XYZ file of N, CA and C in Angstrom:
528
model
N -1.183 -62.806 19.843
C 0.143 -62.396 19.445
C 0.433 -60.979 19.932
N -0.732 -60.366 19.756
C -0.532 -58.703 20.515
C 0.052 -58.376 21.707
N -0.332 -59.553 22.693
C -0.363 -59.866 23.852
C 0.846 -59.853 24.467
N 1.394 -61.384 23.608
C 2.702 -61.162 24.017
C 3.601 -60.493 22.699
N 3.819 -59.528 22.578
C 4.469 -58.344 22.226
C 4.475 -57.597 23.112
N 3.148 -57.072 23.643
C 3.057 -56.476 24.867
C 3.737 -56.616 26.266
N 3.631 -57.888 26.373
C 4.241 -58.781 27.215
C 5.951 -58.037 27.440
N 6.281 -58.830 25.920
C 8.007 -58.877 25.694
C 8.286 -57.251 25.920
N 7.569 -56.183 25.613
C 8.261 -54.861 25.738
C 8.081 -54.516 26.971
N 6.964 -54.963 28.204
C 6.913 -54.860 29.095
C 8.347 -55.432 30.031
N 8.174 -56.661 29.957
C 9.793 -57.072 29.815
C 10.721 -56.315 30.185
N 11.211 -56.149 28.671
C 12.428 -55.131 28.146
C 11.924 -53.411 29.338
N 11.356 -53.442 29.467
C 10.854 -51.556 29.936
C 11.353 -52.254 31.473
N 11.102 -53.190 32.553
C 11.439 -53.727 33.394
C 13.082 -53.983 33.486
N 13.333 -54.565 32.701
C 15.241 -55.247 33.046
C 15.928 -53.574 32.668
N 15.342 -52.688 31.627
C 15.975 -51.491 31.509
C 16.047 -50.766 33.142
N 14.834 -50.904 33.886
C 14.619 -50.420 34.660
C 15.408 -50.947 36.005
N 15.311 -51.844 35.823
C 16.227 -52.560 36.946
C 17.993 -52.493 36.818
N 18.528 -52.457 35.473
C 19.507 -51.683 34.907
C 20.078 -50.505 35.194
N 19.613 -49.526 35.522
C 18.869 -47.887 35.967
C 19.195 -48.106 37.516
N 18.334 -49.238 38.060
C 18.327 -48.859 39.477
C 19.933 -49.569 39.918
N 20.151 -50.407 38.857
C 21.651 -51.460 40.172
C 22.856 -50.255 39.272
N 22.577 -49.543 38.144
C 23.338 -48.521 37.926
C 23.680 -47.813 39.072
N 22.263 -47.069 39.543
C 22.431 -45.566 40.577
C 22.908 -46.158 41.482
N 22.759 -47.833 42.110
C 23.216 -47.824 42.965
C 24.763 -48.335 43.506
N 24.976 -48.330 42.506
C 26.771 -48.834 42.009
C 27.245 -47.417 42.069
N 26.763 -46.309 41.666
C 27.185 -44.720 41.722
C 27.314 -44.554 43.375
N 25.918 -44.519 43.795
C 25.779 -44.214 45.472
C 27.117 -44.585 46.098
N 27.247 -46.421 46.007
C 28.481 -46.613 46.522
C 29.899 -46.536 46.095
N 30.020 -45.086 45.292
C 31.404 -44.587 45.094
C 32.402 -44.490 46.031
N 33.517 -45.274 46.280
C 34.699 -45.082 47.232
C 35.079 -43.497 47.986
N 35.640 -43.226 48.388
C 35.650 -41.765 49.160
C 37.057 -41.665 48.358
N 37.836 -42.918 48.110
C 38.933 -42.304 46.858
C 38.656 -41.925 45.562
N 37.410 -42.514 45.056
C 37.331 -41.967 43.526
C 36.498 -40.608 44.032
N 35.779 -40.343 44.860
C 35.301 -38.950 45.002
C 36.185 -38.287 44.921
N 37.914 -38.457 46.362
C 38.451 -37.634 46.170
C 39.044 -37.175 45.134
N 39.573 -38.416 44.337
C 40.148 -38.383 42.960
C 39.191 -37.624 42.176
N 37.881 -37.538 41.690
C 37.285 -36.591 41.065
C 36.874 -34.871 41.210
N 37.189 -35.155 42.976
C 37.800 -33.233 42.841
C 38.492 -33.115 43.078
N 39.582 -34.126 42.892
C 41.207 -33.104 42.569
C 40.895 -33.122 40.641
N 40.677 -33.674 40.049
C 40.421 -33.538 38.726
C 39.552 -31.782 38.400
N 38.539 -31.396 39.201
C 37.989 -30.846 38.806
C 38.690 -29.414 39.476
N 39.246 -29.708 40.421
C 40.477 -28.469 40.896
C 41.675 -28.286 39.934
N 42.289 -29.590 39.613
C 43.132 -29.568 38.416
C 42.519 -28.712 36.928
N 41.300 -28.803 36.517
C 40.785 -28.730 35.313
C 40.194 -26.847 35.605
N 39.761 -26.848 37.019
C 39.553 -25.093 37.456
C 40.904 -24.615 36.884
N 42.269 -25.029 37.610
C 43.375 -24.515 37.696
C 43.827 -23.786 36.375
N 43.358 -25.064 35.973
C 44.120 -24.844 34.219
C 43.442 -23.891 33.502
N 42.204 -23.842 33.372
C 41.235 -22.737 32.646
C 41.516 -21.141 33.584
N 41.929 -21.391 34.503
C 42.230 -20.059 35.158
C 43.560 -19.344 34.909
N 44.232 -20.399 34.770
C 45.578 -20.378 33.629
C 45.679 -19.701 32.449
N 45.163 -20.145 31.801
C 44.575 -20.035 30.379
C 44.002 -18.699 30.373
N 42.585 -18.721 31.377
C 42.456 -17.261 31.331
C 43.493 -16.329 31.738
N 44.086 -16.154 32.737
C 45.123 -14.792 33.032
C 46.229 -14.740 31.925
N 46.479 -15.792 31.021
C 47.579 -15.680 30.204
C 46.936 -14.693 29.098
N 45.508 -15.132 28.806
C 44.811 -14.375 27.307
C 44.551 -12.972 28.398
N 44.337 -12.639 29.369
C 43.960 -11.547 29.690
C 45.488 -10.532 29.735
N 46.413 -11.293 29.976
C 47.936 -10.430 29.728
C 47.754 -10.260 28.220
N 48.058 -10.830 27.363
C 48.086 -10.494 25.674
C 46.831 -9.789 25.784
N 45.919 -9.529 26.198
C 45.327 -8.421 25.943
C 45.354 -7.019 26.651
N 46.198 -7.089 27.259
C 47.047 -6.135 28.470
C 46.257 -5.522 29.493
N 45.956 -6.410 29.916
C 44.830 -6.892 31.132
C 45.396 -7.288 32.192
N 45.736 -5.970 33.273
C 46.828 -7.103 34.066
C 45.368 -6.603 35.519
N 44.423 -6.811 35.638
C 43.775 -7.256 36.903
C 43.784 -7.928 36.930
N 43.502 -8.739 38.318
C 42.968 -10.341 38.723
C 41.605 -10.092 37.793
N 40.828 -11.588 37.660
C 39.848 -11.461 36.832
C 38.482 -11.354 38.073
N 39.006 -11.393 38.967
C 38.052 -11.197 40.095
C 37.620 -10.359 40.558
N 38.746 -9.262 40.214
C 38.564 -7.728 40.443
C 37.925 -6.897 39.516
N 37.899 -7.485 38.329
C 37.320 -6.587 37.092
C 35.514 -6.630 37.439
N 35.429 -5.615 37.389
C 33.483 -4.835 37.525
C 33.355 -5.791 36.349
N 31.735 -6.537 36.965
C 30.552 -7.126 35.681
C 30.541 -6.553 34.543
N 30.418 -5.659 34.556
C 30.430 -4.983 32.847
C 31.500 -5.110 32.097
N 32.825 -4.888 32.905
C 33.666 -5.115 32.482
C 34.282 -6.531 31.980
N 34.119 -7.244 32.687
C 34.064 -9.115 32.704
C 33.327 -9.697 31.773
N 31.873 -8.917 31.658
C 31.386 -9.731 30.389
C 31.782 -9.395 29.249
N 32.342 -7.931 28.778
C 32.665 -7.517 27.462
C 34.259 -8.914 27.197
N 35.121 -8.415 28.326
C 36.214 -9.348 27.834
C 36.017 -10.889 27.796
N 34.963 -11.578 28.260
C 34.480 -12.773 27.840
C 33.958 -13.060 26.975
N 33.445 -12.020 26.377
C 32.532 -11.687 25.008
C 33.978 -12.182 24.131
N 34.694 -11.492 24.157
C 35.895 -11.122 23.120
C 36.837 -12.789 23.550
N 36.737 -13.265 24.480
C 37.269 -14.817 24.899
C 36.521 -15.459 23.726
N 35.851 -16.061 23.959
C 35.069 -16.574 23.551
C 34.692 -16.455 22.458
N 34.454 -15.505 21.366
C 34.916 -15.170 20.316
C 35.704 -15.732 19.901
N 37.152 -15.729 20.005
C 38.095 -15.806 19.336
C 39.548 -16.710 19.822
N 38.623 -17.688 21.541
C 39.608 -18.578 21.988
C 40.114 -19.810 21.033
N 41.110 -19.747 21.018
C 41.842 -21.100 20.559
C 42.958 -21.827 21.014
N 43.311 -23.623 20.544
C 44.113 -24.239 21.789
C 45.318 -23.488 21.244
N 46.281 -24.109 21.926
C 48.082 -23.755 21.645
C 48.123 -24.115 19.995
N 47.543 -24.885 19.593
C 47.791 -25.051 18.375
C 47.216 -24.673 17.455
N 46.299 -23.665 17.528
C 46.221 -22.571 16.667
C 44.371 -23.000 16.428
N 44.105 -24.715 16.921
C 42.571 -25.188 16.294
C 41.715 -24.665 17.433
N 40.674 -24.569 17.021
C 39.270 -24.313 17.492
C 39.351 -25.305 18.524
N 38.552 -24.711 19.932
C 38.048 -25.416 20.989
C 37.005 -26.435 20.259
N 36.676 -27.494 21.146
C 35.166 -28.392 20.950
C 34.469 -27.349 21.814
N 33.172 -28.047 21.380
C 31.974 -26.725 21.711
C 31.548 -26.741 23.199
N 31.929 -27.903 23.952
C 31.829 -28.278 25.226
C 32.690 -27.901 26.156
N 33.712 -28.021 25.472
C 35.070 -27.622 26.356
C 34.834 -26.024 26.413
N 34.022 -25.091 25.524
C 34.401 -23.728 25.731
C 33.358 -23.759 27.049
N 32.654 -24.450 26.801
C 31.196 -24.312 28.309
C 32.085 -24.877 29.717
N 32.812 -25.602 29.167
C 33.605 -25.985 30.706
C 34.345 -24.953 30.963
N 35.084 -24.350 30.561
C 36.103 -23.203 30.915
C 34.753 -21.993 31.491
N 33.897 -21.959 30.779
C 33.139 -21.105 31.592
C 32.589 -21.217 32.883
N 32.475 -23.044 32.862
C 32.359 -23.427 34.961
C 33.633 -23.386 35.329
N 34.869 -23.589 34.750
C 35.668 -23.256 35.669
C 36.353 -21.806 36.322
N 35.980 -21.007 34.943
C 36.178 -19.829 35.620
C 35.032 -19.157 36.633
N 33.633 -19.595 36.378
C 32.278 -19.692 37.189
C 33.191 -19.569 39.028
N 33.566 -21.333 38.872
C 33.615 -22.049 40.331
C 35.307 -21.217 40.578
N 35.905 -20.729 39.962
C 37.382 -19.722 40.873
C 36.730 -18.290 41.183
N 35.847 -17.701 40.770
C 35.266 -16.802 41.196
C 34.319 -16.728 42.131
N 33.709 -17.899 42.450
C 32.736 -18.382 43.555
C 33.621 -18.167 44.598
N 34.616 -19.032 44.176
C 36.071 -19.232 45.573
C 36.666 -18.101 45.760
N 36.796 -17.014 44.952
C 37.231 -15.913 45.578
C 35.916 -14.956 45.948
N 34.755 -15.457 46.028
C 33.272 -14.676 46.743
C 33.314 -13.471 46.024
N 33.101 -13.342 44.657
C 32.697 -12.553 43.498
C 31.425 -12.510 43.305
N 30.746 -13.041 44.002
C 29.299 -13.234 44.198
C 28.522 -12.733 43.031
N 28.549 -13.584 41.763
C 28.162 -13.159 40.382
C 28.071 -14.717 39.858
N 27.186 -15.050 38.945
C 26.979 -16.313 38.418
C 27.318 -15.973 37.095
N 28.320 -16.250 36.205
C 28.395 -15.887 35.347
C 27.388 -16.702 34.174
N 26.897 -17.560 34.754
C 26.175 -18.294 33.524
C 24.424 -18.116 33.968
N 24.163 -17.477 34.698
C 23.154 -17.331 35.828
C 22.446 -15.539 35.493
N 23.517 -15.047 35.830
C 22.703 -13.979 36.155
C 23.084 -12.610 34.709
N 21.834 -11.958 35.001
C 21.540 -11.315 34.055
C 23.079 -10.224 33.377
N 24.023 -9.897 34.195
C 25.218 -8.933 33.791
C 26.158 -9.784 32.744
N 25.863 -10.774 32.901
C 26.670 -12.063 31.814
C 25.486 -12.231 30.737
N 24.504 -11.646 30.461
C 23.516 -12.496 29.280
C 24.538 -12.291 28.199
N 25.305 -11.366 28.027
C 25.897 -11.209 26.445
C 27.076 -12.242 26.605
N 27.791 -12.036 27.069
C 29.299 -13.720 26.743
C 28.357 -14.853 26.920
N 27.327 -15.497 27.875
C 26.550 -16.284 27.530
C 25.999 -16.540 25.765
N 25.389 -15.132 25.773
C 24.845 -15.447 24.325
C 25.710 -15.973 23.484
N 26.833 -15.372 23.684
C 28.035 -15.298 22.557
C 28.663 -16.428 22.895
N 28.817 -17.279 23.590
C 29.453 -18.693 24.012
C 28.567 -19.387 23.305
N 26.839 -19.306 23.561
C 25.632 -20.505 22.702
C 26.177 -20.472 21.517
N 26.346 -18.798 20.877
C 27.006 -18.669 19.413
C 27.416 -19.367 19.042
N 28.500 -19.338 19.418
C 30.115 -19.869 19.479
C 30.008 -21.600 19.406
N 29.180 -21.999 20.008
C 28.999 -23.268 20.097
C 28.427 -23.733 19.337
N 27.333 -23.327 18.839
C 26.377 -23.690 17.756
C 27.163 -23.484 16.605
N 27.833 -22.473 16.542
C 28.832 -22.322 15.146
C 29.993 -23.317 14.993
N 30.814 -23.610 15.963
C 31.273 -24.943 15.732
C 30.872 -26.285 15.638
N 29.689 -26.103 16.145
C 29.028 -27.920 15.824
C 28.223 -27.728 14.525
N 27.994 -27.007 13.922
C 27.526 -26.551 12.131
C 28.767 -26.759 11.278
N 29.955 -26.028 12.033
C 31.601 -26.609 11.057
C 31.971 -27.752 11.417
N 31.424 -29.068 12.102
C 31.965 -30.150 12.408
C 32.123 -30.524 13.488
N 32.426 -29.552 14.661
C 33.769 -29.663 15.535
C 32.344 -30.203 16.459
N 32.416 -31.349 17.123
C 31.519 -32.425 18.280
C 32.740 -32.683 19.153
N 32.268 -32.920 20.420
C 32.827 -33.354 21.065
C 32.647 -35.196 21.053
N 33.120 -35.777 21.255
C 33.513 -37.077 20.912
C 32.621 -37.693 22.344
N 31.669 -38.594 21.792
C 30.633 -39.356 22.632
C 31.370 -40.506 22.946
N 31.207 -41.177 24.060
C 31.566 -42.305 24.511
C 30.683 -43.453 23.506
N 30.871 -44.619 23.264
C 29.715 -45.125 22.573
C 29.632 -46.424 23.626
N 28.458 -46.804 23.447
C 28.088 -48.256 24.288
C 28.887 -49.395 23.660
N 29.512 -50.700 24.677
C 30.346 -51.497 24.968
C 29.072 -52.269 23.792
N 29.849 -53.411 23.123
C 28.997 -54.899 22.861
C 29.027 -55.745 23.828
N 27.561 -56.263 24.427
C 27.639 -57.283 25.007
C 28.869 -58.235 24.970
N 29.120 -59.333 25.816
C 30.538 -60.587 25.318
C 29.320 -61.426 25.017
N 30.077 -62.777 24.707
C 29.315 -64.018 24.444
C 28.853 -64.088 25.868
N 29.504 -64.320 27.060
C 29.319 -64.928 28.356
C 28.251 -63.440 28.922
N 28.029 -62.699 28.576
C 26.932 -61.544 28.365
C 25.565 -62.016 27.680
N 25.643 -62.548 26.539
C 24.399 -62.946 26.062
C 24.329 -64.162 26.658
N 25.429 -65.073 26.493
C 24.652 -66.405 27.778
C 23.703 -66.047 28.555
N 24.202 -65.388 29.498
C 23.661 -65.496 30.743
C 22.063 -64.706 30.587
N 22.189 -63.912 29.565
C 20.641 -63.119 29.349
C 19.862 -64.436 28.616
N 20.659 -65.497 27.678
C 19.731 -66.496 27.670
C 19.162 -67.930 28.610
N 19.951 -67.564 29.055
C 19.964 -68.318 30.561
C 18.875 -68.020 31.633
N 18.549 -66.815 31.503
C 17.774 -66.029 32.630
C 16.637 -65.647 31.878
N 16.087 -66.574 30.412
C 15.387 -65.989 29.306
C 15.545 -64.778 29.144
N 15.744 -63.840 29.193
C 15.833 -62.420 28.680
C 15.721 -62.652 27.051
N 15.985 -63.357 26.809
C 16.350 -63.215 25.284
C 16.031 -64.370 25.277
N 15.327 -65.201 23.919
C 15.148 -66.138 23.282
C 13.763 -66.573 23.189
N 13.464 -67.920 22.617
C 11.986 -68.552 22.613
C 11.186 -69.076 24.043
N 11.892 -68.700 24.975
C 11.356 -69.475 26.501
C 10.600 -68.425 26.892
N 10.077 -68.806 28.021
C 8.803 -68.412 28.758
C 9.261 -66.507 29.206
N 8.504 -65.934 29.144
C 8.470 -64.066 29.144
C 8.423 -64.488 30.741
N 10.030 -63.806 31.633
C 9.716 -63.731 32.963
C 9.240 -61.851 33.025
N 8.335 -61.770 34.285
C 7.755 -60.530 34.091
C 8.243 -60.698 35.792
N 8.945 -58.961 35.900
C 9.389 -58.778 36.936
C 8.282 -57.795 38.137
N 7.908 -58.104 39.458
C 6.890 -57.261 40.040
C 7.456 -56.669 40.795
């Protein structure tokens, strides 16, 4: 009986695995339109956080480009972002979204060759720190970003896994 237990999880560790591989390879062959479509999304989503930033850097009467402001200077006012960013409607960021605004302002400063990693290198350790803060303090008050959750199999889903034994009292196929 040990045996096949052994057997059956061996199994299961196999079809996961083979799962995994016809996954990556359904990714590999991504269209050259959904690529493009995914960096205009991520140019769209730069745009907007760069937005966002020059508007909070005016109310704080901050009128440099943010590209121009010296490291020292950049991390204190990210310090103070980050701190105390919130949407148009007055609620708290999710704790993810404040880490994205930090790649997007990251990748517009790359593009203007600011040659500084803000999440990287040592002149940013403090708004870093203070972003982990920041994050950890909203996922202690609730605020998660919302997980995708896994689909239920259909009926014509478990068919076919009993069909192919995967599932049921028939013979353990073992894949080599």
């Amino acid at each position: 009986m040990g045996e096949e237990v052994m057997n059956r999880l061996a199994q299961d560790v196999l079809e996961v695995e083979d799962r995994i591989e016809e996954r990556d390879r359904a990714a590999e062959q991504m269209t050259t339109d959904e690529f493009i479509d995914q960096m205009r999304n991520t140019s769209r989503k730069t745009n907007s956080d760069v937005s966002k930033l020059k508007t909070w850097l005016s109310d704080q009467n901050e009128l440099r480009e943010f590209h121009e402001i010296p490291p020292q200077e950049l991390d204190l006012l990210l310090v103070r972002l980050f701190m105390t960013a919130k949407k148009c409607d007055g609620g708290d960021y999710e704790p993810d979204t404040l880490k994205s605004i930090q790649g997007s302002i990251n990748r517009h400063l790359s593009e203007k060759h600011y040659n500084i990693d803000l999440i990287k290198d040592k002149e940013f350790k403090h708004s870093e720190d203070v972003l982990m803060s920041k994050r950890k303090l909203l996922r202690q008050s609730g605020k998660r970003n919302k997980h995708k959750k896994a689909e239920p199999l259909t009926k014509e889903e478990i068919d076919i896994l009993y069909e192919k034994r995967f599932l049921g009292a028939g013979k353990i196929r073992v894949h080599n």
